[in-house]
Short mmCIF file of C-alpha atoms and ligand atoms in Angstrom, two decimals:
data_model
loop_
_atom_site.label_atom_id
_atom_site.label_comp_id
_atom_site.label_asym_id
_atom_site.label_seq_id
_atom_site.Cartn_x
_atom_site.Cartn_y
_atom_site.Cartn_z
CA UNK A 16 12.91 -97.00 13.64
CA UNK A 17 16.00 -98.22 15.47
CA UNK A 18 17.48 -95.08 17.06
CA UNK A 19 21.07 -96.29 16.53
CA UNK A 20 22.86 -93.67 14.36
CA UNK A 21 19.59 -91.73 13.93
CA UNK A 22 19.55 -87.97 14.41
CA UNK A 23 17.09 -87.06 17.13
CA UNK A 24 15.96 -83.58 18.22
CA UNK A 25 14.65 -83.52 21.80
CA UNK A 26 13.07 -80.33 23.14
CA UNK A 27 12.80 -79.68 26.86
CA UNK A 28 16.03 -81.66 27.29
CA UNK A 29 17.40 -79.53 30.14
CA UNK A 30 15.46 -81.41 32.82
CA UNK A 31 12.92 -84.08 33.73
CA UNK A 32 11.54 -86.30 31.00
CA UNK A 33 13.57 -84.61 28.23
CA UNK A 34 16.92 -85.10 29.99
CA UNK A 35 16.04 -88.73 30.82
CA UNK A 36 15.01 -89.30 27.19
CA UNK A 37 18.31 -87.83 26.01
CA UNK A 38 20.21 -90.32 28.21
CA UNK A 39 18.06 -93.21 26.98
CA UNK A 40 18.54 -92.36 23.28
CA UNK A 41 22.27 -91.79 23.82
CA UNK A 42 22.56 -95.31 25.24
CA UNK A 43 20.67 -96.57 22.21
CA UNK A 44 23.31 -95.01 19.93
CA UNK A 45 21.45 -91.94 18.62
CA UNK A 46 22.95 -88.60 17.61
CA UNK A 47 21.26 -85.97 19.76
CA UNK A 48 20.32 -82.35 19.27
CA UNK A 49 19.11 -81.08 22.63
CA UNK A 50 16.99 -77.95 23.03
CA UNK A 51 15.61 -75.86 25.91
CA UNK A 52 16.04 -72.29 27.12
CA UNK A 53 18.45 -72.79 30.04
CA UNK A 54 21.91 -72.80 28.43
CA UNK A 55 23.78 -74.11 31.44
CA UNK A 56 21.48 -76.98 32.34
CA UNK A 57 21.26 -78.00 28.68
CA UNK A 58 25.05 -77.92 28.20
CA UNK A 59 25.40 -80.05 31.32
CA UNK A 60 23.06 -82.73 29.96
CA UNK A 61 24.80 -82.69 26.55
CA UNK A 62 28.30 -82.76 28.08
CA UNK A 63 27.53 -86.04 29.82
CA UNK A 64 26.46 -87.77 26.60
CA UNK A 65 28.26 -89.00 23.48
CA UNK A 66 27.24 -87.58 20.05
CA UNK A 67 25.12 -84.81 21.63
CA UNK A 68 24.99 -81.08 20.96
CA UNK A 69 23.09 -78.43 22.90
CA UNK A 70 21.21 -75.76 20.97
CA UNK A 71 19.59 -73.27 23.38
CA UNK A 72 16.15 -72.61 21.94
CA UNK A 73 12.90 -71.01 23.00
CA UNK A 74 10.28 -73.11 21.19
CA UNK A 75 7.78 -70.25 21.23
CA UNK A 76 9.96 -68.49 18.62
CA UNK A 77 9.46 -69.92 15.09
CA UNK A 78 12.78 -68.44 13.93
CA UNK A 79 14.63 -70.14 16.80
CA UNK A 80 12.87 -73.42 15.93
CA UNK A 81 14.02 -73.15 12.29
CA UNK A 82 17.54 -72.41 13.55
CA UNK A 83 17.45 -75.49 15.80
CA UNK A 84 16.67 -77.71 12.82
CA UNK A 85 19.40 -75.99 10.73
CA UNK A 86 21.93 -76.67 13.50
CA UNK A 87 20.89 -80.35 13.56
CA UNK A 88 21.48 -80.61 9.82
CA UNK A 89 24.82 -78.75 10.05
CA UNK A 90 26.01 -81.05 12.83
CA UNK A 91 24.65 -84.42 11.69
CA UNK A 92 23.33 -83.99 8.12
CA UNK A 93 19.64 -84.75 8.70
CA UNK A 94 16.80 -85.15 11.22
CA UNK A 95 15.26 -88.59 11.67
CA UNK A 96 13.18 -88.15 14.82
CA UNK A 97 11.67 -85.00 16.35
CA UNK A 98 10.60 -85.33 19.99
CA UNK A 99 8.40 -82.41 20.99
CA UNK A 100 8.71 -82.71 24.76
CA UNK A 101 9.14 -79.10 26.01
CA UNK A 102 6.12 -78.07 28.02
CA UNK A 103 4.79 -76.03 30.89
CA UNK A 104 1.75 -76.45 33.08
CA UNK A 105 -0.97 -74.04 34.09
CA UNK A 106 -3.11 -74.17 37.20
CA UNK A 107 -6.33 -72.35 37.96
CA UNK A 108 -10.10 -72.38 37.71
CA UNK A 109 -11.21 -71.73 34.11
CA UNK A 110 -13.07 -68.64 35.38
CA UNK A 111 -9.81 -67.11 36.62
CA UNK A 112 -7.25 -68.07 33.98
CA UNK A 113 -5.16 -65.05 33.02
CA UNK A 114 -4.80 -64.22 29.35
CA UNK A 115 -0.97 -64.03 29.54
CA UNK A 116 -0.74 -67.46 31.22
CA UNK A 117 -3.10 -69.08 28.70
CA UNK A 118 -1.24 -67.55 25.78
CA UNK A 119 2.05 -68.76 27.24
CA UNK A 120 0.94 -72.35 27.78
CA UNK A 121 -0.47 -72.51 24.26
CA UNK A 122 2.71 -70.95 22.84
CA UNK A 123 4.95 -73.56 24.51
CA UNK A 124 2.78 -76.71 24.52
CA UNK A 125 0.95 -76.30 21.20
CA UNK A 126 2.58 -73.71 18.92
CA UNK A 127 6.18 -74.73 19.70
CA UNK A 128 5.61 -78.29 18.43
CA UNK A 129 3.89 -76.87 15.33
CA UNK A 130 6.87 -74.57 14.50
CA UNK A 131 9.22 -77.53 14.83
CA UNK A 132 7.02 -79.80 12.75
CA UNK A 133 6.95 -77.12 10.04
CA UNK A 134 10.75 -76.84 10.09
CA UNK A 135 11.36 -80.61 10.14
CA UNK A 136 8.76 -82.27 7.92
CA UNK A 137 10.12 -80.89 4.60
CA UNK A 138 13.50 -82.53 5.36
CA UNK A 139 11.83 -85.79 6.34
CA UNK A 140 9.71 -85.71 3.17
CA UNK A 141 12.85 -85.39 1.06
CA UNK A 142 14.43 -88.26 2.98
CA UNK A 143 11.23 -90.32 2.60
CA UNK A 144 11.19 -91.23 6.29
CA UNK A 145 11.01 -89.78 9.77
CA UNK A 146 9.08 -89.76 12.99
CA UNK A 147 7.41 -87.00 14.98
CA UNK A 148 6.86 -87.85 18.66
CA UNK A 149 4.64 -85.42 20.55
CA UNK A 150 4.62 -85.65 24.34
CA UNK A 151 1.06 -85.06 25.49
CA UNK A 152 -0.54 -86.06 28.80
CA UNK A 153 -3.33 -88.32 30.07
CA UNK A 154 -5.06 -85.02 30.91
CA UNK A 155 -5.70 -84.53 27.17
CA UNK A 156 -8.25 -87.33 27.48
CA UNK A 157 -9.47 -86.76 31.05
CA UNK A 158 -8.85 -83.26 32.39
CA UNK A 159 -8.56 -82.66 36.10
CA UNK A 160 -10.20 -79.67 37.73
CA UNK A 161 -8.00 -76.54 37.80
CA UNK A 162 -5.77 -77.98 35.10
CA UNK A 163 -8.20 -77.31 32.22
CA UNK A 164 -6.03 -74.73 30.42
CA UNK A 165 -3.09 -77.14 30.30
CA UNK A 166 -5.31 -80.09 29.36
CA UNK A 167 -6.77 -78.04 26.50
CA UNK A 168 -3.30 -77.28 25.11
CA UNK A 169 -2.39 -80.99 25.19
CA UNK A 170 -5.74 -82.03 23.68
CA UNK A 171 -5.12 -79.57 20.84
CA UNK A 172 -1.61 -80.98 20.38
CA UNK A 173 -3.13 -84.46 20.05
CA UNK A 174 -5.56 -83.29 17.36
CA UNK A 175 -2.70 -81.59 15.49
CA UNK A 176 -0.87 -84.94 15.70
CA UNK A 177 -3.92 -86.84 14.41
CA UNK A 178 -4.43 -84.48 11.47
CA UNK A 179 -0.71 -84.48 10.65
CA UNK A 180 -0.64 -88.30 10.64
CA UNK A 181 -3.31 -88.31 7.92
CA UNK A 182 -1.62 -85.51 5.95
CA UNK A 183 1.64 -87.48 6.00
CA UNK A 184 0.03 -90.80 5.06
CA UNK A 185 2.25 -92.63 2.59
CA UNK A 186 5.19 -90.24 3.07
CA UNK A 187 7.22 -92.58 5.29
CA UNK A 188 6.83 -90.15 8.22
CA UNK A 189 4.99 -91.43 11.27
CA UNK A 190 3.39 -89.48 14.12
CA UNK A 191 3.26 -90.77 17.70
CA UNK A 192 1.50 -89.29 20.72
CA UNK A 193 2.92 -90.13 24.16
CA UNK A 194 0.51 -89.83 27.07
CA UNK A 195 2.37 -89.80 30.39
CA UNK A 196 0.53 -89.63 33.68
CA UNK A 197 1.99 -88.08 36.83
CA UNK A 198 5.77 -88.09 36.53
CA UNK A 199 8.18 -87.10 39.30
CA UNK A 200 9.86 -84.02 37.79
CA UNK A 201 9.97 -80.31 38.63
CA UNK A 202 7.02 -79.79 36.28
CA UNK A 203 4.43 -79.09 38.99
CA UNK A 204 6.63 -76.54 40.77
CA UNK A 205 7.06 -74.64 37.48
CA UNK A 206 3.39 -74.41 36.56
CA UNK A 207 1.99 -71.03 35.62
CA UNK A 208 -1.07 -69.64 37.36
CA UNK A 209 -1.90 -68.17 40.72
CA UNK A 210 -2.65 -70.39 43.66
CA UNK A 211 -2.71 -74.16 43.83
CA UNK A 212 -5.22 -76.95 43.96
CA UNK A 213 -5.26 -79.15 47.06
CA UNK A 214 -5.53 -82.81 46.12
CA UNK A 215 -7.15 -85.43 48.29
CA UNK A 216 -5.86 -88.09 45.87
CA UNK A 217 -2.24 -87.74 44.74
CA UNK A 218 -0.78 -90.64 42.78
CA UNK A 219 2.96 -91.06 43.46
CA UNK A 220 3.76 -91.02 39.77
CA UNK A 221 6.58 -92.63 37.84
CA UNK A 222 10.20 -91.51 37.50
CA UNK A 223 11.08 -89.63 34.28
CA UNK A 224 13.19 -92.63 33.20
CA UNK A 225 9.98 -94.68 32.84
CA UNK A 226 8.60 -92.11 30.38
CA UNK A 227 11.97 -92.00 28.58
CA UNK A 228 11.94 -95.79 28.12
CA UNK A 229 8.39 -95.56 26.73
CA UNK A 230 9.51 -92.89 24.25
CA UNK A 231 12.46 -95.04 23.16
CA UNK A 232 10.13 -98.00 22.64
CA UNK A 233 7.80 -95.73 20.66
CA UNK A 234 10.70 -94.73 18.41
CA UNK A 235 11.35 -98.41 17.71
CA UNK A 236 7.73 -99.45 17.10
CA UNK A 237 6.21 -96.18 15.75
CA UNK A 238 2.69 -96.59 17.24
CA UNK A 239 -0.01 -93.91 17.00
CA UNK A 240 -0.17 -93.52 20.76
CA UNK A 241 1.59 -94.88 23.83
CA UNK A 242 0.91 -94.86 27.56
CA UNK A 243 3.58 -95.12 30.20
CA UNK A 244 1.66 -97.25 32.68
CA UNK A 245 -1.27 -99.66 32.59
CA UNK A 246 -2.85 -97.77 35.51
CA UNK A 247 -3.07 -94.60 33.35
CA UNK A 248 -4.71 -96.58 30.57
CA UNK A 249 -7.12 -98.25 33.00
CA UNK A 250 -8.04 -94.91 34.64
CA UNK A 251 -8.91 -93.41 31.23
CA UNK A 252 -10.95 -96.47 30.30
CA UNK A 253 -12.95 -96.16 33.54
CA UNK A 254 -13.48 -92.43 32.94
CA UNK A 255 -14.93 -93.24 29.50
CA UNK A 256 -17.22 -95.94 30.93
CA UNK A 257 -18.63 -93.93 33.87
CA UNK A 258 -17.90 -90.26 33.15
CA UNK A 259 -20.53 -88.86 35.56
CA UNK A 260 -19.18 -90.89 38.48
CA UNK A 261 -15.62 -89.80 37.69
CA UNK A 262 -16.72 -86.13 37.52
CA UNK A 263 -18.24 -86.34 40.99
CA UNK A 264 -15.20 -88.15 42.45
CA UNK A 265 -12.83 -85.56 40.95
CA UNK A 266 -15.01 -82.67 42.11
CA UNK A 267 -14.63 -83.93 45.68
CA UNK A 268 -10.97 -84.88 45.38
CA UNK A 269 -9.67 -81.48 44.22
CA UNK A 270 -10.15 -78.28 46.17
CA UNK A 271 -9.00 -74.87 44.95
CA UNK A 272 -7.28 -72.70 47.53
CA UNK A 273 -9.68 -69.78 47.00
CA UNK A 274 -7.67 -67.25 48.95
CA UNK A 275 -4.83 -67.51 46.47
CA UNK A 276 -6.89 -66.65 43.37
CA UNK A 277 -5.83 -63.27 41.97
CA UNK A 278 -8.73 -61.15 40.73
N1 NAP B 312 5.66 -84.27 34.98
C1 NAP B 312 4.45 -84.72 34.71
O1 NAP B 312 3.70 -85.13 35.63
C2 NAP B 312 3.95 -84.79 33.28
C3 NAP B 312 2.81 -85.55 33.01
C4 NAP B 312 2.34 -85.63 31.71
C5 NAP B 312 2.99 -84.95 30.70
N2 NAP B 312 4.10 -84.21 30.96
C6 NAP B 312 4.74 -83.50 29.86
O2 NAP B 312 6.08 -83.93 29.77
C7 NAP B 312 6.87 -82.91 29.18
C8 NAP B 312 8.14 -82.71 29.98
O3 NAP B 312 7.80 -82.26 31.29
P1 NAP B 312 8.67 -82.60 32.59
O4 NAP B 312 7.78 -83.31 33.52
O5 NAP B 312 9.95 -83.20 32.21
O6 NAP B 312 8.85 -81.13 33.17
P2 NAP B 312 10.14 -80.22 33.37
O7 NAP B 312 11.19 -80.96 34.12
O8 NAP B 312 9.63 -78.92 33.90
O9 NAP B 312 10.69 -80.03 31.89
C9 NAP B 312 10.12 -79.14 30.99
C10 NAP B 312 11.14 -78.84 29.92
O10 NAP B 312 10.57 -77.94 28.97
C11 NAP B 312 11.50 -76.89 28.74
N3 NAP B 312 10.81 -75.68 28.31
C12 NAP B 312 9.85 -74.97 28.96
N4 NAP B 312 9.51 -73.89 28.25
C13 NAP B 312 10.28 -73.90 27.13
C14 NAP B 312 10.40 -73.05 26.00
N5 NAP B 312 9.67 -71.94 25.88
N6 NAP B 312 11.28 -73.38 25.03
C15 NAP B 312 12.05 -74.49 25.16
N7 NAP B 312 11.98 -75.35 26.18
C16 NAP B 312 11.11 -75.04 27.16
C17 NAP B 312 12.23 -76.72 30.07
O11 NAP B 312 13.51 -76.16 29.90
P3 NAP B 312 13.86 -74.60 30.06
O12 NAP B 312 13.11 -74.11 31.24
O13 NAP B 312 15.33 -74.65 30.21
O14 NAP B 312 13.44 -73.96 28.79
C18 NAP B 312 12.39 -78.17 30.49
O15 NAP B 312 13.53 -78.73 29.90
C19 NAP B 312 5.97 -81.67 29.09
O16 NAP B 312 5.48 -81.53 27.79
C20 NAP B 312 4.83 -81.99 30.04
O17 NAP B 312 3.65 -81.35 29.67
C21 NAP B 312 4.60 -84.11 32.24
#
């Protein structure tokens, strides 16, 4: 749908892709309800934009998610588009992933979107229209070594999206998955987990504005899934064609810094 005059909730709007998406949708004339935990950063993003309010929210808390949607309705009367963008990463060999880190990444990347979907869909059903946009990752389709916990959370988010799309068939509500590849944000510095992988191949990535423009286009065209770059799409196609070769290339390209693993 055309975002002009639409009410759009964007989570993870305090930085990176979420903040860029907020700017993009503001330019397109949307009313914005911006959510993240950091009050100050969020207020700063909202203050620079017309028709935007900041609602500090921890998406892992279902009550806070319900409150976010209530605030959107109080401020603008409805919710047209929900963009589940808040996310955190997790690094580490599967054999060493800590329970607390795994639970956290699932709480933010998978459960948070579900709480917001549950709070938003009833309103959209009554309105007879709406769009849910879930920001996933190319890693949902082709995990990289030492990023399996994060990839699993995003893969699960995609299956939730796919099931939801069928459940909402005929309701006027559409569900879109966005699959960015490497994006130049603070995301990698904020990843959970002990230690870091050393990469022999490190794509430069795209700026967050490129992902934001893709999300805006996805709002207009309401596809099932969108990629940000053709190279991401091509890489996934190759990994489907020759999975064994890709496994062996990735196994050589990524090295875990063993000394930093916490036992
Ligand atoms: N950067 C990449 O290479 C890349 C690639 C593919 C997909 N993605 C996905 O893109 C999305 C945005 O990431 P980014 O690159 O923009 O990273 P980012 O700059 O670190 O942004 C992450 C956002 O999520 C928010 N957030 C984290 N935990 C939260 C919580 N519990 N409740 C509410 N908000 C929370 C953060 O704000 P607060 O800390 O203030 O809460 C921040 O605004 C994520 O879903 C990520 O998985 C990123």
